[in-house]
Amino acid sequence: MNILVINCGSSSLKYQVINSDTEQCIAKGLCERIGIDGSQITYAPAGGEKEVTVTPMPDHTEAIRLVLEALTNEKTGVVKSLDEIGAVGHRVVHGGEKFASSTLITDEVMAAIEECNDLAPLHNPANIIGINACKALMPGTPMVAVFDTAFHQTMPEEAYMYGLPYEYYKKYKIRRYGFHGTSHSYVSKRAAEVLGKKYEDLKIIVCHLGNGASISAVKNGKCVDTSMGLTPLEGLIMGTRSGDIDPAIMEFIAHKENKSIDDIMTILNKKSGVLGLSDNLSSDFRDLEQGHNNGDVNATRTLKTYCYRVAKYIGSYVAAMNGVDVICFTAGVGENASLVRRMVCEYLGYLGVTIDAEANGRRGEDIAISTPDSKTTVMVIPTNEELAIARETVRLV
Ligand code: ADP
C-alpha cells in the first residue's frame, strides 16, 4: 500500500509517499510560502529529477491539490491515480493527555485535536488545516493522526509535573508533554533491533539533536522522561530556542529592555539557542564547527555550553532510570556532527564510555560508535519520522 505522509506547518507542508511493503520513499517534497507571495512546490520522485515550481498557493487546500497533481502527473508522477494511495498519515504536534497513541481520524478525533490548540497555538491549527484539506480532496481515503506527544504519555507523574500551583494542572493541564515522540520511539526501537536485544530489557537515552532538540529516557520500552515540556521551548539549548533558563530572566530582560511578554517569547524562541549564544554567528552546527576549528571564541563557547547541557541531561536520565545501556544520537546535528558527539561523550567516562574514532566519523548508518568493550553502548541511529508515521498509518488502517 502507498501511504501519503503529511507534515503541515502554518506556511509550509512537507510530504512523502512511502510504499509500505518495501518501506521505501517513492516521492517526496515540500510546499513553501503557502498564503504568502512567491509560494513554490518542490517535488522529487525517487530516482528522478527534482522539480521546483513557483506557483500561487493561497491556502493549504491548493497546496495539497498541487501535491496530488504532481504525484499523479502523467510523465513524472509515481502513481496512476489517487486510488493507489491507500491512506494518509498526518503528523499532529500536540495530542495533550487525550492521545497516548496514534488514531484513525474521525469527527470526534478532530474535535479533540482542536481542544489541544491552546497547548500548541502555532502548530495544531496548521495540522488541522492540512487534515481538512486532504479530506476535501481525498474523501473516502482513511486518515491517521500521529502525535508528537503520544510516546511520552507513559511518563510517571513525578516526571511530568512542575512545581507550580496544582490548580493550573487541574484547570489548564499545564504539565510536561514532550515532543519529537515519533523520533524517540523509532530510534529507541531501532537501536534495540540493531543490537539484537529485546526492547523491553533495555534502558535507552535518545538525544534528538536537530534544529529543535530534545532528549528522552526510555526504560523497558516506555518513555519515563523527556526534556521538552508544555511547549518545545524547554530543555536543551537548540538552534534558536533557549531551552532551560531561570524563569526570572524573562522579567529581568523585559524591565531592562522595555519589552512585552510577546517580545520576550520571540527572543527565547527565535533569537536564543546556539544562534544567540554564538553572538549571532549561526544556528547551523556546520558553521559552529568550522568557527571552532578556526579558533572563533564565539563558536567554541557555544559548542561547549551546548554539549555540557546535553551531558547534564544524560546524567539526570541515568539517575532517573538507575542506569543506562544505550545512548543514541539522532537528527541533523546528532547524525552529522561528530565533534558534538565526541564532546558530549567526553563527559561520560563514569559510564565507562569509550568512543571508536573511526566509527564516529562515519555517516548515514545505524551504527555503534563506542568500542566493543565500552561499558555503555553509544550509537548513531538516523531518524525517520515519515517511515514511523507510515508504519503507524498502516497499523491502523
Ligand atoms: P529540524 O528537523 O529540527 O529542522 P534537522 O534534524 O534537519 O532539524 O537538523 C538541522 C540541523 O542539523 C542544521 O541546522 C545543522 O545545525 C545540523 N546539520 C545538518 N548537517 C550537518 C552537518 N553535516 N554537520 C553538522 N551539523 C549539521
Coordinates of C-alpha atoms and ligand atoms in Angstrom, one line a residue:
M1 CA 0.0 0.0 0.0
N2 CA 1.2 3.6 -0.7
I3 CA 0.9 5.9 2.2
L4 CA 1.0 9.7 1.9
V5 CA 2.7 11.3 4.9
I6 CA 1.8 14.9 5.5
N7 CA 3.6 17.3 7.9
C8 CA 1.8 20.5 7.8
G9 CA 3.1 23.8 9.2
S10 CA 1.5 27.2 9.2
S11 CA 3.0 28.3 5.8
S12 CA 4.7 25.1 4.7
L13 CA 3.9 21.5 4.1
K14 CA 6.3 18.5 3.8
Y15 CA 5.1 15.3 2.1
Q16 CA 6.3 11.9 1.3
V17 CA 4.8 8.8 -0.3
I18 CA 6.0 5.6 1.2
N19 CA 5.4 2.1 -0.1
S20 CA 4.5 0.2 3.0
D21 CA 5.6 -3.2 1.5
T22 CA 9.1 -2.1 0.7
E23 CA 9.2 0.8 3.2
Q24 CA 10.9 2.9 0.5
C25 CA 10.0 6.5 -0.1
I26 CA 8.8 6.8 -3.7
A27 CA 8.4 10.6 -3.8
K28 CA 8.8 13.5 -1.5
G29 CA 8.8 17.2 -1.5
L30 CA 7.8 20.5 0.1
C31 CA 5.3 23.4 -0.4
E32 CA 6.7 26.7 0.9
R33 CA 5.3 30.1 1.5
I34 CA 1.6 28.9 1.5
G35 CA -0.6 32.0 1.6
I36 CA 2.4 34.3 1.0
D37 CA 3.7 35.8 -2.3
G38 CA 6.2 33.6 -4.1
S39 CA 4.9 30.2 -3.0
Q40 CA 6.6 27.2 -4.5
I41 CA 6.4 23.4 -4.6
T42 CA 9.3 21.0 -4.7
Y43 CA 8.7 17.5 -6.0
A44 CA 11.2 14.8 -6.1
P45 CA 10.3 11.3 -7.3
A46 CA 12.7 8.6 -6.1
G47 CA 15.5 8.2 -8.7
G48 CA 14.1 11.1 -10.8
E49 CA 14.8 14.8 -11.3
K50 CA 13.8 17.2 -8.5
E51 CA 11.4 19.9 -9.8
V52 CA 10.8 23.3 -8.2
T53 CA 7.7 25.2 -9.5
V54 CA 6.8 28.7 -8.4
T55 CA 3.0 28.9 -8.4
P56 CA 0.4 30.7 -6.3
M57 CA -0.8 28.7 -3.2
P58 CA -3.4 30.9 -1.5
D59 CA -4.2 28.2 1.0
H60 CA -3.3 24.6 2.2
T61 CA -6.1 23.1 0.1
E62 CA -4.4 24.4 -3.1
A63 CA -1.0 23.2 -1.8
I64 CA -2.4 19.7 -1.3
R65 CA -4.1 19.8 -4.7
L66 CA -0.7 20.6 -6.3
V67 CA 1.0 17.8 -4.4
L68 CA -1.7 15.3 -5.6
E69 CA -1.3 16.6 -9.1
A70 CA 2.4 16.2 -9.0
L71 CA 2.1 12.6 -7.7
T72 CA -0.4 11.6 -10.4
N73 CA 1.3 13.6 -13.3
E74 CA 1.3 11.5 -16.5
K75 CA 5.1 12.0 -17.1
T76 CA 6.7 12.4 -13.7
G77 CA 4.1 11.1 -11.3
V78 CA 4.6 8.0 -9.1
V79 CA 1.0 6.7 -9.1
K80 CA -1.5 6.4 -11.9
S81 CA -4.4 7.7 -9.8
L82 CA -5.2 8.7 -6.3
D83 CA -6.8 5.2 -5.9
E84 CA -3.2 4.0 -5.5
I85 CA -2.8 5.9 -2.3
G86 CA -4.3 3.7 0.4
A87 CA -4.2 6.1 3.4
V88 CA -2.8 9.4 4.6
G89 CA -0.7 9.7 7.8
H90 CA -0.7 13.2 9.4
R91 CA 1.9 14.4 11.9
V92 CA 0.0 16.3 14.6
V93 CA 2.1 18.1 17.1
H94 CA 0.0 18.1 20.3
G95 CA -2.3 15.4 21.5
G96 CA -2.5 16.6 25.1
E97 CA -3.4 13.9 27.6
K98 CA -6.1 12.6 25.2
F99 CA -3.9 10.7 22.8
A100 CA -1.4 8.2 24.1
S101 CA -1.1 6.6 20.6
S102 CA -1.9 7.3 17.0
T103 CA -5.5 7.2 16.0
L104 CA -7.8 6.9 12.9
I105 CA -9.2 10.4 12.3
T106 CA -12.9 10.8 12.9
D107 CA -15.1 13.8 13.6
E108 CA -14.7 13.2 17.4
V109 CA -10.9 13.0 17.0
M110 CA -10.8 16.3 15.0
A111 CA -12.8 17.9 17.8
A112 CA -10.3 16.5 20.4
I113 CA -7.3 17.7 18.4
E114 CA -8.9 21.2 18.2
E115 CA -9.2 21.2 22.0
C116 CA -5.4 20.9 22.2
N117 CA -5.0 24.1 20.1
D118 CA -4.3 26.2 23.2
L119 CA -1.4 23.9 24.0
A120 CA 0.3 24.4 20.6
P121 CA -1.2 27.5 19.0
L122 CA 1.4 27.7 16.3
H123 CA 1.2 24.0 15.3
N124 CA -2.1 22.3 15.9
P125 CA -4.3 24.7 13.9
A126 CA -2.0 24.2 10.9
N127 CA -2.2 20.4 11.3
I128 CA -6.0 20.6 11.4
I129 CA -6.0 22.7 8.2
G130 CA -3.8 20.1 6.5
I131 CA -6.1 17.3 7.5
N132 CA -9.2 19.2 6.3
A133 CA -7.6 20.0 3.0
C134 CA -6.8 16.3 2.5
K135 CA -10.3 15.2 3.5
A136 CA -11.7 17.6 0.9
L137 CA -9.6 16.3 -1.9
M138 CA -9.5 12.6 -1.0
P139 CA -12.9 11.9 0.6
G140 CA -13.1 8.2 1.5
T141 CA -9.3 7.8 2.0
P142 CA -8.6 6.8 5.6
M143 CA -6.5 9.3 7.5
V144 CA -4.5 8.7 10.7
A145 CA -3.1 11.3 13.2
V146 CA 0.3 10.5 14.6
F147 CA 1.1 12.7 17.6
D148 CA 4.5 14.2 18.6
T149 CA 3.4 13.9 22.2
A150 CA 1.9 10.4 22.3
F151 CA 5.1 8.4 23.0
H152 CA 5.8 10.5 26.1
Q153 CA 2.4 9.8 27.7
T154 CA 3.8 6.9 29.7
M155 CA 5.9 9.3 31.8
P156 CA 5.1 9.0 35.5
E157 CA 3.5 11.9 37.4
E158 CA 6.8 12.9 39.1
A159 CA 8.4 13.4 35.7
Y160 CA 5.6 15.4 34.1
M161 CA 4.5 17.7 37.0
Y162 CA 6.0 21.1 37.5
G163 CA 6.5 22.8 40.9
L164 CA 3.6 25.2 40.2
P165 CA 0.2 25.6 41.9
Y166 CA -1.7 22.4 41.2
E167 CA -4.8 24.3 40.2
Y168 CA -3.0 25.2 36.9
Y169 CA -2.7 21.5 36.1
K170 CA -6.4 20.9 37.0
K171 CA -7.6 24.0 35.1
Y172 CA -5.3 24.2 32.1
K173 CA -3.5 20.8 32.1
I174 CA -0.1 22.6 32.5
R175 CA 2.4 19.8 32.7
R176 CA 5.3 18.3 30.7
Y177 CA 4.2 16.7 27.5
G178 CA 7.4 16.3 25.4
F179 CA 7.7 16.4 21.6
H180 CA 9.6 14.5 18.8
G181 CA 7.9 11.4 20.3
T182 CA 7.7 9.7 16.9
S183 CA 11.5 10.1 16.5
H184 CA 12.3 9.0 20.1
S185 CA 10.1 5.9 19.7
Y186 CA 11.5 5.0 16.2
V187 CA 15.2 5.5 17.3
S188 CA 15.0 3.6 20.6
K189 CA 13.2 0.6 18.9
R190 CA 15.7 0.6 16.1
A191 CA 18.6 0.7 18.5
A192 CA 17.3 -2.5 20.2
E193 CA 16.8 -4.1 16.8
V194 CA 20.3 -3.3 15.5
L195 CA 21.8 -4.6 18.8
G196 CA 19.7 -7.8 18.6
K197 CA 18.3 -7.2 22.1
K198 CA 14.8 -7.1 23.5
Y199 CA 13.4 -3.5 23.6
E200 CA 11.7 -4.3 26.9
D201 CA 15.0 -5.2 28.5
L202 CA 16.9 -2.0 27.8
K203 CA 17.4 1.4 29.3
I204 CA 17.9 3.8 26.4
I205 CA 18.6 7.5 26.2
V206 CA 17.8 9.2 22.9
C207 CA 19.4 12.5 22.0
H208 CA 17.4 14.0 19.2
L209 CA 19.6 16.9 18.2
G210 CA 18.2 18.8 15.3
N211 CA 17.2 22.5 14.9
G212 CA 14.8 21.6 17.7
A213 CA 16.4 19.3 20.2
S214 CA 15.1 17.0 22.9
I215 CA 16.3 14.1 24.9
S216 CA 14.4 11.2 26.4
A217 CA 14.8 8.3 28.8
V218 CA 13.2 5.1 27.6
K219 CA 13.1 2.3 30.2
N220 CA 11.9 -1.2 29.3
G221 CA 10.2 0.1 26.1
K222 CA 8.4 3.1 27.8
C223 CA 9.3 6.7 27.9
V224 CA 9.9 7.8 31.5
D225 CA 11.1 11.3 31.0
T226 CA 11.9 13.9 28.3
S227 CA 13.4 17.3 28.2
M228 CA 10.7 19.3 26.3
G229 CA 7.8 20.5 28.4
L230 CA 4.4 22.1 28.0
T231 CA 5.9 23.5 24.8
P232 CA 9.0 22.7 22.7
L233 CA 11.0 25.6 24.4
E234 CA 12.2 23.7 27.5
G235 CA 15.3 21.6 27.9
L236 CA 18.4 21.5 25.7
I237 CA 19.9 24.6 24.0
M238 CA 18.6 24.4 20.4
G239 CA 19.2 26.2 17.1
T240 CA 17.4 29.3 18.1
R241 CA 15.5 28.3 21.3
S242 CA 16.9 28.9 24.7
G243 CA 16.0 25.7 26.4
D244 CA 16.1 25.8 30.2
I245 CA 16.6 29.2 31.8
D246 CA 15.9 30.8 35.1
P247 CA 12.3 32.0 34.5
A248 CA 13.0 35.3 36.3
I249 CA 15.3 36.2 33.4
M250 CA 12.2 37.0 31.4
E251 CA 11.1 39.7 33.8
F252 CA 14.7 41.0 34.1
I253 CA 15.0 41.5 30.3
A254 CA 11.5 42.9 30.0
H255 CA 12.3 45.6 32.5
K256 CA 15.8 46.4 31.2
E257 CA 14.9 46.5 27.5
N258 CA 11.3 47.6 27.9
K259 CA 9.8 44.6 26.2
S260 CA 6.4 42.8 26.3
I261 CA 5.9 39.2 27.1
D262 CA 5.4 38.5 23.4
D263 CA 8.7 40.2 22.6
I264 CA 10.4 38.0 25.2
M265 CA 8.8 34.9 23.8
T266 CA 10.2 35.8 20.4
I267 CA 13.6 36.3 21.8
L268 CA 13.5 32.9 23.6
N269 CA 12.1 31.1 20.6
K270 CA 13.9 32.7 17.6
K271 CA 16.9 34.7 18.8
S272 CA 18.4 32.5 21.5
G273 CA 19.9 29.0 21.4
V274 CA 23.2 28.5 19.6
L275 CA 22.4 31.4 17.4
G276 CA 22.1 33.9 20.3
L277 CA 24.8 32.3 22.4
S278 CA 27.3 32.5 19.5
D279 CA 26.6 36.2 19.3
N280 CA 24.6 35.6 16.1
L281 CA 27.4 33.6 14.3
S282 CA 25.0 30.9 13.2
S283 CA 22.3 28.5 14.2
D284 CA 23.9 25.9 12.0
F285 CA 26.4 23.4 13.5
R286 CA 28.4 23.3 10.3
D287 CA 29.3 26.9 10.8
L288 CA 29.9 26.4 14.5
E289 CA 32.3 23.5 13.9
Q290 CA 34.1 25.5 11.2
G291 CA 34.3 28.5 13.5
H292 CA 35.6 26.4 16.4
N293 CA 38.3 24.8 14.1
N294 CA 39.3 28.4 13.1
G295 CA 39.7 29.5 16.7
D296 CA 36.5 31.6 16.8
V297 CA 35.8 32.0 20.6
N298 CA 32.0 32.5 20.0
A299 CA 31.8 29.2 18.2
T300 CA 33.9 27.4 20.9
R301 CA 31.8 28.8 23.8
T302 CA 28.6 27.8 22.1
L303 CA 29.7 24.2 21.4
K304 CA 31.0 23.8 24.9
T305 CA 27.8 25.1 26.5
Y306 CA 25.6 23.1 24.2
C307 CA 27.4 19.8 24.8
Y308 CA 27.6 20.4 28.6
R309 CA 23.8 20.8 28.7
V310 CA 23.3 17.5 26.7
A311 CA 25.8 15.7 29.0
K312 CA 23.9 17.1 32.1
Y313 CA 20.6 15.8 30.8
I314 CA 22.1 12.4 30.1
G315 CA 23.4 12.3 33.7
S316 CA 19.9 13.1 35.1
Y317 CA 18.3 10.4 33.0
V318 CA 20.9 7.8 34.1
A319 CA 19.7 8.8 37.6
A320 CA 16.0 8.6 36.6
M321 CA 16.5 5.1 35.2
N322 CA 19.1 3.9 37.7
G323 CA 21.5 3.2 34.8
V324 CA 21.7 3.2 31.0
D325 CA 22.5 0.5 28.5
V326 CA 22.4 2.5 25.2
I327 CA 22.8 6.2 24.3
C328 CA 21.6 7.1 20.8
F329 CA 22.3 10.3 18.8
T330 CA 19.9 11.3 16.0
A331 CA 18.6 14.1 13.8
G332 CA 20.6 16.7 11.9
V333 CA 23.2 17.5 14.5
G334 CA 23.2 14.1 16.2
E335 CA 23.6 12.2 13.0
N336 CA 26.2 14.5 11.4
A337 CA 28.2 16.5 13.9
S338 CA 30.9 14.0 15.1
L339 CA 32.5 16.8 17.1
V340 CA 29.4 17.3 19.1
R341 CA 29.1 13.6 19.8
R342 CA 32.7 13.4 20.8
M343 CA 32.4 16.4 23.1
V344 CA 29.3 15.0 24.8
C345 CA 30.9 11.6 25.3
E346 CA 34.0 13.2 26.9
Y347 CA 31.7 13.7 29.9
L348 CA 30.6 10.0 30.1
G349 CA 33.7 8.4 31.5
Y350 CA 31.8 7.5 34.6
L351 CA 29.5 5.3 32.4
G352 CA 32.6 3.5 31.0
V353 CA 32.0 5.0 27.6
T354 CA 34.9 4.8 25.1
I355 CA 34.4 6.0 21.5
D356 CA 35.7 4.5 18.4
A357 CA 37.0 7.5 16.4
E358 CA 36.7 5.8 13.0
A359 CA 33.1 4.7 13.6
N360 CA 32.3 8.2 15.0
G361 CA 33.5 9.7 11.7
R362 CA 31.0 7.6 9.5
R363 CA 27.6 8.9 8.3
G364 CA 24.2 7.7 7.4
E365 CA 24.3 4.3 9.0
D366 CA 22.7 2.7 12.1
I367 CA 26.0 2.2 13.9
A368 CA 27.6 1.8 17.3
I369 CA 30.3 4.4 17.7
S370 CA 31.5 3.1 21.1
T371 CA 34.2 0.4 21.2
P372 CA 33.2 -3.2 21.7
D373 CA 34.5 -3.1 25.3
S374 CA 32.7 0.2 26.2
K375 CA 30.5 -0.4 29.3
T376 CA 27.7 1.7 27.8
T377 CA 26.9 1.4 24.1
V378 CA 26.7 4.7 22.2
M379 CA 25.0 4.7 18.8
V380 CA 24.1 6.9 15.8
I381 CA 20.6 5.9 14.5
P382 CA 19.4 8.2 11.7
T383 CA 15.8 9.1 12.5
N384 CA 13.0 8.5 10.0
E385 CA 9.8 10.1 11.3
E386 CA 8.0 9.8 8.0
L387 CA 8.5 6.0 7.9
A388 CA 7.4 5.8 11.5
I389 CA 4.2 7.7 10.6
A390 CA 3.6 5.5 7.6
R391 CA 4.0 2.4 9.8
E392 CA 1.5 3.7 12.3
T393 CA -0.9 4.5 9.5
V394 CA -0.7 1.0 8.0
R395 CA -1.2 -0.5 11.5
L396 CA -4.4 1.5 12.0
V397 CA -6.0 1.1 8.6
Ligands
ADP1 P1 14.7 20.1 12.1 O1 14.1 18.9 11.5 O2 14.5 20.3 13.6 O3 14.5 21.3 11.3 P2 17.2 18.7 11.5 O4 17.1 17.5 12.3 O5 17.1 18.6 10.0 O6 16.3 19.9 12.0 O7 18.6 19.4 11.8 C1 19.1 20.5 11.1 C2 20.4 20.9 11.7 O8 21.4 19.9 11.6 C3 21.1 22.1 11.0 O9 20.6 23.3 11.4 C4 22.5 21.9 11.3 O10 22.8 22.6 12.5 C5 22.7 20.4 11.5 N1 23.4 19.7 10.5 C6 23.0 19.3 9.3 N2 24.0 18.8 8.6 C7 25.1 18.9 9.4 C8 26.5 18.5 9.2 N3 26.9 17.9 8.1 N4 27.3 18.8 10.2 C9 26.9 19.4 11.3 N5 25.7 19.8 11.5 C10 24.8 19.5 10.6

